[in-house]
Short mmCIF file of C-alpha atoms in Angstrom, two decimals:
data_model
loop_
_atom_site.label_atom_id
_atom_site.label_comp_id
_atom_site.label_asym_id
_atom_site.label_seq_id
_atom_site.Cartn_x
_atom_site.Cartn_y
_atom_site.Cartn_z
CA MET A 1 69.19 8.44 15.46
CA ARG A 2 68.87 11.46 13.21
CA PHE A 3 69.46 15.08 14.14
CA ASP A 4 68.11 17.70 11.74
CA ILE A 5 69.57 21.13 12.26
CA LEU A 6 67.97 24.18 10.66
CA THR A 7 70.47 27.01 10.60
CA LEU A 8 71.67 30.11 8.75
CA PHE A 9 75.29 28.92 9.11
CA PRO A 10 75.56 25.22 8.26
CA GLU A 11 79.31 25.70 7.65
CA MET A 12 79.80 26.37 11.38
CA PHE A 13 79.12 22.72 12.21
CA ALA A 14 81.90 21.15 10.12
CA SER A 15 84.81 21.01 12.54
CA PRO A 16 83.16 20.30 15.92
CA MET A 17 80.81 17.69 14.49
CA GLY A 18 83.58 16.16 12.33
CA SER A 19 86.18 15.60 15.06
CA SER A 20 86.96 13.07 17.69
CA ILE A 21 84.10 11.16 19.29
CA LEU A 22 81.28 12.68 17.23
CA LYS A 23 83.08 11.83 14.01
CA ARG A 24 83.45 8.21 15.09
CA GLY A 25 79.80 8.07 16.19
CA GLN A 26 78.63 9.10 12.74
CA GLU A 27 81.03 6.72 11.00
CA THR A 28 79.73 3.76 13.00
CA GLY A 29 76.15 4.76 12.17
CA ALA A 30 75.09 5.51 15.74
CA PHE A 31 73.63 8.79 14.55
CA GLU A 32 73.54 11.17 11.61
CA ILE A 33 73.35 14.93 11.35
CA ALA A 34 71.41 16.57 8.50
CA LEU A 35 72.01 20.30 8.07
CA SER A 36 69.52 22.55 6.27
CA ASN A 37 70.10 26.18 5.42
CA ILE A 38 67.05 28.25 6.36
CA ARG A 39 68.15 30.88 3.85
CA ASP A 40 67.44 28.44 1.00
CA PHE A 41 63.73 28.71 1.82
CA THR A 42 63.02 32.37 1.23
CA ASP A 43 61.58 33.91 -1.94
CA ASN A 44 62.86 37.31 -0.88
CA PRO A 45 65.14 38.70 -3.62
CA HIS A 46 67.77 39.58 -0.99
CA ARG A 47 67.39 36.22 0.76
CA LYS A 48 66.32 38.15 3.82
CA VAL A 49 65.29 35.97 6.77
CA ASP A 50 64.78 38.58 9.47
CA ASP A 51 63.08 41.92 9.93
CA LYS A 52 62.42 44.62 12.51
CA PRO A 53 60.13 43.85 15.46
CA TYR A 54 56.54 45.09 15.50
CA GLY A 55 56.14 47.58 18.31
CA GLY A 56 59.69 48.86 17.90
CA GLY A 57 62.88 48.15 19.77
CA PRO A 58 66.43 47.16 18.84
CA GLY A 59 67.54 44.00 17.08
CA MET A 60 66.11 41.87 14.34
CA VAL A 61 63.54 39.06 14.51
CA MET A 62 63.65 35.81 12.54
CA MET A 63 60.70 35.65 10.12
CA CYS A 64 58.11 32.85 9.93
CA GLU A 65 58.13 31.99 6.24
CA PRO A 66 61.65 30.58 5.70
CA VAL A 67 61.59 28.66 9.00
CA PHE A 68 58.17 27.11 8.33
CA ARG A 69 59.12 26.12 4.80
CA CYS A 70 62.51 24.75 5.82
CA PHE A 71 60.90 22.77 8.64
CA GLU A 72 58.24 21.30 6.35
CA HIS A 73 60.85 20.29 3.80
CA VAL A 74 62.87 18.55 6.51
CA ALA A 75 59.92 16.93 8.30
CA GLU A 76 58.87 15.13 5.10
CA GLN A 77 62.16 13.24 4.99
CA GLY A 78 61.82 10.07 7.04
CA PRO A 79 59.92 9.36 10.25
CA LYS A 80 57.98 12.04 12.10
CA PRO A 81 60.35 14.08 14.30
CA GLY A 82 59.87 13.16 17.97
CA ARG A 83 60.88 16.53 19.37
CA VAL A 84 61.38 19.97 17.84
CA LEU A 85 63.68 22.36 19.73
CA LEU A 86 64.05 26.08 19.24
CA MET A 87 67.33 27.26 20.75
CA THR A 88 66.84 30.56 22.59
CA PRO A 89 67.76 32.09 25.95
CA GLN A 90 64.00 32.44 26.62
CA GLY A 91 63.54 28.67 26.83
CA ARG A 92 63.46 26.11 29.60
CA GLN A 93 66.89 25.09 30.80
CA TYR A 94 68.54 22.22 29.02
CA ASP A 95 69.88 19.57 31.41
CA GLN A 96 71.14 16.01 31.59
CA LYS A 97 67.61 14.67 32.10
CA MET A 98 66.50 16.24 28.83
CA ALA A 99 69.62 14.85 27.09
CA GLU A 100 68.58 11.39 28.27
CA GLU A 101 65.02 11.87 27.03
CA LEU A 102 66.22 13.03 23.62
CA SER A 103 68.60 10.06 23.33
CA ARG A 104 65.53 7.79 23.22
CA GLU A 105 64.03 9.56 20.17
CA GLU A 106 64.44 8.35 16.61
CA ARG A 107 64.58 11.89 15.27
CA VAL A 108 65.11 15.34 16.77
CA VAL A 109 64.84 18.64 14.90
CA ILE A 110 66.86 21.58 16.24
CA ILE A 111 66.17 25.09 14.99
CA ALA A 112 69.14 27.44 15.40
CA GLY A 113 69.11 31.02 14.21
CA ARG A 114 69.12 34.44 15.73
CA TYR A 115 69.47 33.54 19.37
CA GLU A 116 67.53 36.45 20.77
CA GLY A 117 64.58 36.85 18.47
CA PHE A 118 62.27 34.38 16.73
CA ASP A 119 58.82 35.39 15.58
CA GLU A 120 56.61 33.90 18.29
CA ARG A 121 54.42 32.21 15.67
CA ILE A 122 57.31 29.85 14.84
CA ARG A 123 57.04 28.28 18.25
CA ASP A 124 53.26 28.21 18.19
CA GLY A 125 52.93 26.98 14.63
CA LEU A 126 55.57 24.27 14.74
CA GLY A 127 54.87 23.04 18.25
CA ALA A 128 58.51 23.72 19.08
CA GLU A 129 59.96 23.68 22.60
CA GLN A 130 62.04 26.72 23.45
CA VAL A 131 65.28 25.50 25.01
CA SER A 132 68.16 27.43 26.59
CA ILE A 133 71.60 25.96 27.34
CA GLY A 134 72.30 28.58 30.01
CA ASP A 135 71.78 32.15 31.21
CA TYR A 136 74.03 33.91 28.73
CA VAL A 137 73.56 35.46 25.30
CA LEU A 138 75.31 34.08 22.22
CA THR A 139 75.65 35.34 18.64
CA GLY A 140 73.40 32.54 17.35
CA GLY A 141 71.75 29.24 18.14
CA GLU A 142 74.46 27.19 16.43
CA LEU A 143 76.68 26.50 19.46
CA PRO A 144 73.60 25.62 21.55
CA ALA A 145 72.54 23.16 18.82
CA MET A 146 76.01 21.57 18.91
CA VAL A 147 75.82 21.30 22.70
CA VAL A 148 72.53 19.41 22.40
CA VAL A 149 73.89 17.06 19.72
CA ASP A 150 77.09 16.37 21.66
CA SER A 151 75.37 15.68 24.99
CA VAL A 152 72.78 13.40 23.39
CA ALA A 153 75.13 11.61 21.00
CA ARG A 154 77.50 10.51 23.75
CA LEU A 155 74.62 8.64 25.40
CA LEU A 156 73.92 6.58 22.27
CA GLU A 157 75.21 3.03 21.99
CA GLY A 158 78.49 2.74 20.13
CA VAL A 159 79.57 6.37 20.47
CA LEU A 160 81.82 6.36 23.54
CA GLY A 161 84.58 3.78 23.86
CA ASP A 162 84.76 1.43 26.84
CA GLU A 163 87.28 3.71 28.49
CA ASP A 164 84.80 6.57 28.69
CA SER A 165 81.44 4.91 29.04
CA ALA A 166 79.70 4.58 32.39
CA LYS A 167 81.56 7.71 33.47
CA ASP A 168 78.35 9.56 34.00
CA GLU A 169 78.39 10.34 37.65
CA SER A 170 77.94 14.08 37.19
CA PHE A 171 74.36 15.05 38.00
CA SER A 172 73.21 11.42 38.19
CA ASN A 173 72.86 11.62 41.98
CA GLY A 174 72.12 15.34 42.02
CA LEU A 175 75.58 16.26 43.35
CA LEU A 176 78.78 17.52 41.77
CA GLU A 177 81.54 14.97 41.42
CA TYR A 178 84.34 14.51 43.96
CA PRO A 179 87.92 15.60 43.06
CA HIS A 180 89.95 13.32 40.80
CA TYR A 181 93.65 12.51 40.98
CA THR A 182 95.89 10.50 38.69
CA ARG A 183 99.62 9.74 38.45
CA PRO A 184 102.08 10.86 39.70
CA GLU A 185 101.49 10.69 43.45
CA ASN A 186 103.62 13.78 43.94
CA TYR A 187 103.54 16.54 41.37
CA ARG A 188 105.66 19.56 42.20
CA GLY A 189 105.12 18.92 45.89
CA MET A 190 101.35 18.52 45.57
CA THR A 191 100.33 15.08 46.76
CA VAL A 192 97.37 12.77 46.29
CA PRO A 193 95.16 12.42 49.40
CA GLU A 194 96.31 9.37 51.43
CA VAL A 195 92.94 7.70 51.46
CA LEU A 196 92.91 7.30 47.66
CA LEU A 197 96.15 5.31 47.84
CA SER A 198 94.92 3.12 50.72
CA GLY A 199 93.04 0.55 48.66
CA HIS A 200 90.35 0.67 51.36
CA HIS A 201 87.20 0.83 49.25
CA LYS A 202 84.77 1.79 51.98
CA ASN A 203 86.94 4.70 53.15
CA ILE A 204 87.48 5.88 49.57
CA GLU A 205 83.76 5.83 48.98
CA GLU A 206 83.10 7.80 52.16
CA TRP A 207 85.79 10.37 51.38
CA ARG A 208 84.40 10.88 47.87
CA ARG A 209 80.87 11.26 49.13
CA GLU A 210 81.97 13.81 51.71
CA LYS A 211 83.96 15.82 49.14
CA SER A 212 81.08 15.65 46.72
CA LEU A 213 78.72 17.10 49.34
CA GLU A 214 81.25 19.78 50.37
CA ARG A 215 81.85 20.89 46.81
CA THR A 216 78.18 20.98 45.89
CA LYS A 217 77.36 23.02 48.97
CA ALA A 218 80.16 25.50 48.23
CA VAL A 219 79.82 25.86 44.46
CA ARG A 220 76.17 25.04 43.76
CA PRO A 221 73.99 25.77 46.78
CA ASP A 222 70.95 25.43 44.48
CA LEU A 223 71.75 21.78 43.72
CA PHE A 224 72.60 21.15 47.36
CA GLU A 225 69.19 22.38 48.53
CA LYS A 226 67.42 20.20 45.97
CA TYR A 227 69.51 17.23 47.05
CA LYS A 228 68.65 17.78 50.71
CA ASP A 229 64.95 18.01 49.90
CA ASN A 230 65.11 14.79 47.90
CA SER A 231 67.00 12.93 50.65
CA LYS A 232 64.47 14.05 53.24
CA TYR A 233 61.68 12.90 51.00
CA GLN A 234 63.30 9.52 50.55
CA GLU A 235 63.94 9.15 54.25
CA ASN A 236 60.34 9.97 55.10
CA ASN A 237 59.11 7.46 52.58
CA ARG A 238 61.40 4.81 54.02
CA GLU A 239 60.03 5.41 57.51
CA ASN A 240 56.42 4.97 56.43
CA MET B 1 91.52 41.04 23.80
CA ARG B 2 93.25 37.70 23.61
CA PHE B 3 91.72 34.28 24.28
CA ASP B 4 94.14 31.41 24.81
CA ILE B 5 92.55 28.02 24.52
CA LEU B 6 94.37 24.91 25.74
CA THR B 7 92.82 21.85 24.16
CA LEU B 8 93.42 18.33 22.87
CA PHE B 9 91.42 19.13 19.74
CA PRO B 10 92.42 22.52 18.32
CA GLU B 11 90.98 21.49 14.95
CA MET B 12 87.46 21.54 16.45
CA PHE B 13 87.54 25.33 16.68
CA ALA B 14 88.08 26.11 12.99
CA SER B 15 84.57 26.40 11.66
CA PRO B 16 82.60 27.96 14.53
CA MET B 17 85.32 30.50 15.32
CA GLY B 18 85.93 31.21 11.61
CA SER B 19 82.35 32.01 10.58
CA SER B 20 80.01 34.93 10.67
CA ILE B 21 80.32 37.43 13.50
CA LEU B 22 83.34 35.86 15.21
CA LYS B 23 85.27 35.83 11.95
CA ARG B 24 84.59 39.51 11.43
CA GLY B 25 85.53 40.31 15.02
CA GLN B 26 88.95 38.74 14.57
CA GLU B 27 89.49 40.42 11.22
CA THR B 28 88.79 43.85 12.67
CA GLY B 29 91.21 43.13 15.53
CA ALA B 30 88.61 43.26 18.30
CA PHE B 31 90.00 40.00 19.66
CA GLU B 32 92.26 37.09 18.79
CA ILE B 33 92.12 33.40 19.59
CA ALA B 34 95.35 31.46 20.20
CA LEU B 35 94.97 27.67 20.25
CA SER B 36 97.52 25.42 21.97
CA ASN B 37 97.52 21.65 21.81
CA ILE B 38 98.02 20.19 25.27
CA ARG B 39 99.30 16.99 23.67
CA ASP B 40 102.38 18.86 22.41
CA PHE B 41 103.54 19.21 26.01
CA THR B 42 103.97 15.62 27.08
CA ASP B 43 107.22 13.65 27.10
CA ASN B 44 105.29 10.42 27.23
CA PRO B 45 106.30 8.24 24.25
CA HIS B 46 102.62 7.60 23.43
CA ARG B 47 101.71 11.28 23.92
CA LYS B 48 99.43 10.14 26.69
CA VAL B 49 97.68 12.98 28.54
CA ASP B 50 95.31 11.07 30.81
CA ASP B 51 95.43 8.12 33.16
CA LYS B 52 93.23 6.10 35.53
CA PRO B 53 91.97 7.73 38.73
CA TYR B 54 93.62 6.94 42.07
CA GLY B 55 91.13 5.15 44.26
CA GLY B 56 89.52 3.40 41.30
CA GLY B 57 86.38 4.09 39.34
CA PRO B 58 85.48 4.45 35.67
CA GLY B 59 86.80 7.02 33.23
CA MET B 60 90.12 8.73 32.69
CA VAL B 61 91.61 11.78 34.39
CA MET B 62 93.61 14.52 32.69
CA MET B 63 97.21 14.53 34.01
CA CYS B 64 99.00 17.50 35.55
CA GLU B 65 102.25 17.59 33.59
CA PRO B 66 101.07 18.42 30.04
CA VAL B 67 98.53 20.98 31.27
CA PHE B 68 101.02 22.76 33.56
CA ARG B 69 103.66 22.87 30.84
CA CYS B 70 101.23 24.01 28.17
CA PHE B 71 99.87 26.69 30.49
CA GLU B 72 103.34 27.98 31.36
CA HIS B 73 104.31 28.13 27.70
CA VAL B 74 101.18 30.15 26.93
CA ALA B 75 101.36 32.44 29.97
CA GLU B 76 104.82 33.65 28.95
CA GLN B 77 103.46 35.09 25.71
CA GLY B 78 102.25 38.61 26.32
CA PRO B 79 100.56 40.19 29.35
CA LYS B 80 99.65 38.19 32.46
CA PRO B 81 96.35 36.37 31.89
CA GLY B 82 93.56 38.04 33.89
CA ARG B 83 91.47 34.95 34.40
CA VAL B 84 92.11 31.24 33.95
CA LEU B 85 89.06 29.04 33.40
CA LEU B 86 88.85 25.27 33.60
CA MET B 87 85.75 24.06 31.78
CA THR B 88 84.04 21.28 33.76
CA PRO B 89 80.53 20.37 34.90
CA GLN B 90 81.83 20.62 38.50
CA GLY B 91 82.33 24.37 38.21
CA ARG B 92 80.32 27.42 39.12
CA GLN B 93 77.66 28.26 36.55
CA TYR B 94 78.68 30.49 33.70
CA ASP B 95 76.26 33.38 33.16
CA GLN B 96 75.89 36.75 31.46
CA LYS B 97 77.40 38.55 34.43
CA MET B 98 80.59 36.51 34.12
CA ALA B 99 80.64 37.14 30.35
CA GLU B 100 80.56 40.86 31.09
CA GLU B 101 83.39 40.56 33.62
CA LEU B 102 85.55 38.60 31.19
CA SER B 103 84.93 41.14 28.42
CA ARG B 104 86.83 43.69 30.51
CA GLU B 105 89.99 41.51 30.68
CA GLU B 106 92.96 41.92 28.37
CA ARG B 107 93.62 38.20 28.35
CA VAL B 108 91.66 35.09 29.31
CA VAL B 109 93.00 31.52 29.31
CA ILE B 110 90.50 28.71 28.85
CA ILE B 111 91.49 25.12 29.54
CA ALA B 112 89.35 22.58 27.70
CA GLY B 113 89.99 18.86 27.87
CA ARG B 114 88.27 15.84 29.30
CA TYR B 115 85.09 17.42 30.55
CA GLU B 116 84.55 15.11 33.48
CA GLY B 117 87.97 14.62 34.97
CA PHE B 118 90.91 16.92 35.58
CA ASP B 119 93.53 16.13 38.19
CA GLU B 120 92.51 18.37 41.07
CA ARG B 121 96.06 19.74 41.33
CA ILE B 122 95.58 21.51 37.99
CA ARG B 123 92.99 23.76 39.53
CA ASP B 124 94.97 24.28 42.71
CA GLY B 125 98.34 24.78 41.04
CA LEU B 126 97.21 27.13 38.27
CA GLY B 127 94.71 29.10 40.31
CA ALA B 128 92.08 28.19 37.76
CA GLU B 129 88.35 28.78 38.22
CA GLN B 130 86.20 25.77 37.46
CA VAL B 131 83.36 26.88 35.22
CA SER B 132 80.33 24.98 33.91
CA ILE B 133 78.11 26.15 31.04
CA GLY B 134 75.16 24.07 32.26
CA ASP B 135 73.99 20.90 34.02
CA TYR B 136 74.74 18.41 31.28
CA VAL B 137 77.73 16.27 30.34
CA LEU B 138 79.63 16.78 27.09
CA THR B 139 82.36 14.79 25.33
CA GLY B 140 84.93 17.51 26.04
CA GLY B 141 85.48 21.07 27.16
CA GLU B 142 85.80 22.40 23.62
CA LEU B 143 82.16 23.42 23.04
CA PRO B 144 82.05 25.08 26.48
CA ALA B 145 85.22 27.02 25.58
CA MET B 146 83.55 28.18 22.34
CA VAL B 147 80.45 29.24 24.26
CA VAL B 148 82.61 31.40 26.53
CA VAL B 149 84.48 32.99 23.60
CA ASP B 150 81.28 33.67 21.68
CA SER B 151 79.40 35.22 24.59
CA VAL B 152 82.35 37.42 25.57
CA ALA B 153 83.41 38.39 22.04
CA ARG B 154 79.98 39.74 21.13
CA LEU B 155 80.26 42.23 24.00
CA LEU B 156 83.54 43.69 22.66
CA GLU B 157 83.52 46.92 20.72
CA GLY B 158 83.46 46.45 16.97
CA VAL B 159 82.20 42.86 16.94
CA LEU B 160 78.44 43.22 16.52
CA GLY B 161 77.07 45.46 13.77
CA ASP B 162 74.72 48.35 14.55
CA GLU B 163 71.76 46.19 13.65
CA ASP B 164 72.49 43.75 16.47
CA SER B 165 74.11 45.82 19.15
CA ALA B 166 72.15 47.06 22.16
CA LYS B 167 69.94 44.00 21.75
CA ASP B 168 70.91 42.68 25.15
CA GLU B 169 67.68 42.66 27.05
CA SER B 170 67.87 38.99 27.96
CA PHE B 171 68.88 38.64 31.60
CA SER B 172 69.73 42.33 31.92
CA ASN B 173 66.66 42.98 34.09
CA GLY B 174 66.56 39.44 35.51
CA LEU B 175 63.57 38.41 33.40
CA LEU B 176 63.14 36.47 30.17
CA GLU B 177 62.31 38.58 27.13
CA TYR B 178 58.77 39.20 25.88
CA PRO B 179 57.58 37.55 22.62
CA HIS B 180 58.74 39.06 19.33
CA TYR B 181 56.79 39.45 16.10
CA THR B 182 57.84 40.67 12.67
CA ARG B 183 56.25 40.94 9.22
CA PRO B 184 53.80 39.82 7.94
CA GLU B 185 50.91 40.80 10.23
CA ASN B 186 49.05 37.67 9.28
CA TYR B 187 50.96 34.45 8.68
CA ARG B 188 48.81 31.43 7.89
CA GLY B 189 46.00 32.88 9.97
CA MET B 190 48.25 33.64 12.97
CA THR B 191 48.18 37.34 13.69
CA VAL B 192 50.35 39.82 15.53
CA PRO B 193 48.84 41.08 18.84
CA GLU B 194 46.89 44.31 18.20
CA VAL B 195 48.80 46.33 20.76
CA LEU B 196 52.09 45.95 18.87
CA LEU B 197 50.51 47.54 15.78
CA SER B 198 48.93 50.39 17.77
CA GLY B 199 51.96 52.69 17.87
CA HIS B 200 51.00 53.46 21.47
CA HIS B 201 54.39 53.23 23.17
CA LYS B 202 53.19 53.13 26.75
CA ASN B 203 50.74 50.30 26.05
CA ILE B 204 53.39 48.39 24.13
CA GLU B 205 55.80 48.74 26.99
CA GLU B 206 53.18 47.54 29.50
CA TRP B 207 52.19 44.57 27.34
CA ARG B 208 55.82 43.54 26.97
CA ARG B 209 56.50 43.82 30.65
CA GLU B 210 53.44 41.74 31.47
CA LYS B 211 54.39 39.04 28.96
CA SER B 212 57.95 39.04 30.23
CA LEU B 213 56.74 38.44 33.78
CA GLU B 214 54.25 35.76 32.67
CA ARG B 215 56.85 33.88 30.69
CA THR B 216 59.51 34.02 33.38
CA LYS B 217 57.05 32.77 35.98
CA ALA B 218 55.97 29.88 33.74
CA VAL B 219 59.32 28.80 32.29
CA ARG B 220 61.87 29.88 34.89
CA PRO B 221 60.31 30.06 38.35
CA ASP B 222 63.87 30.27 39.77
CA LEU B 223 64.54 33.57 37.97
CA PHE B 224 61.08 34.83 38.87
CA GLU B 225 61.67 34.27 42.59
CA LYS B 226 65.01 36.09 42.41
CA TYR B 227 63.38 38.92 40.54
CA LYS B 228 60.61 39.25 43.14
CA ASP B 229 63.16 39.31 45.96
CA ASN B 230 65.17 42.00 44.19
CA SER B 231 62.09 44.14 43.52
CA LYS B 232 61.00 43.87 47.14
CA TYR B 233 64.45 44.84 48.23
CA GLN B 234 64.44 47.85 45.94
CA GLU B 235 60.96 48.89 47.07
CA ASN B 236 61.94 48.68 50.73
CA ASN B 237 65.02 50.74 50.06
CA ARG B 238 62.96 53.35 48.28
CA GLU B 239 60.57 53.62 51.23
CA ASN B 240 63.38 54.23 53.70
#
């Protein structure tokens, strides 16, 4: 798989994308990351890539020309990009389902840049999907682009080792995960719940399910409501 | 302000935290980032920091001992940390409101590490808040820690330049931002909406508000519902 990232700060990607699991994934050929500097595609003598918004207001807006030209340069290299993402807090929310979809593409283009303002014609003209990693504002789209690459890459074959793979319970059933414990049994007087030491698989499973429900209800009532609705739906369908 | 980050991969932070706006913010003394390697705090001969979960199941769980010791070493340096965050998809959702809260602290400790599994006693014993940057799974807590630092740092005095500051409309009124346009007026046949060129401030404001509502309703029905509820509440209060 190939990720193309269009950015004003390609140097930001070096250390997170060159460490640990993502480094190994690129070395084994599971995926590659191609960085393009949007600033290389402007004819402006000051290499300007943004300007003031029409209609007034604070902040700067990313201009069409360098992004269009950079995109076209990148798109020509290799197979047609399957998806084009524009990282911005105005987008739809990125989630595990979208990570799974993207992991089935041969090529994904991610446009980073000023996180708050892109000229709207960039989205329209490039058929880009506006995507947000969460309801907070960042200095640029670079960290969001890294989040997308990381979450997708770890789903690709040959990226995670055996030790880590399959460990994808979070969000897969719509609930938060149950609490984890590892050695020692007693740490500074804090002990592991008895049931986890019992070896009784059915009880362990029940305890985990209960804790998972409790935690989701307490921390993420939004997910809990969705989960309840889905379970009801499934139950109704089973009855029919 | 001081960020302490406890991580297994301190080298991952170099390029994103050393570029652009965050670099400048550290140079001007607006904030500092202190990285500590959790692996330096284990007596295990193989520098092991994780182990299998009690009760079985896939994946590895981050052990108490190195995290507790690393945290205690860090906490001793300087003023008492105001907040301690544990980055994990099981946490409450990070948002702009929390970024604003954190920006008022003198010191914040962020614990990165295996994103899916911490020994539950780490949270209990350190009084840490579990925080998630979104509903997706990542290879580690490092990118989430960077997201927190970036979103908080940009709110600190002296980090953003004049050009960028005040540009915080996203989420501040509970709606997504309206579309932006900048020069040229006509780009490849795509034109800027007339109203934005009119100079008529009231019309511009109305257009933007309408577009902001439209977009939020289409892309983020969850935010739109919250917004409606809040407006109703405010209207009722005004009537009384």
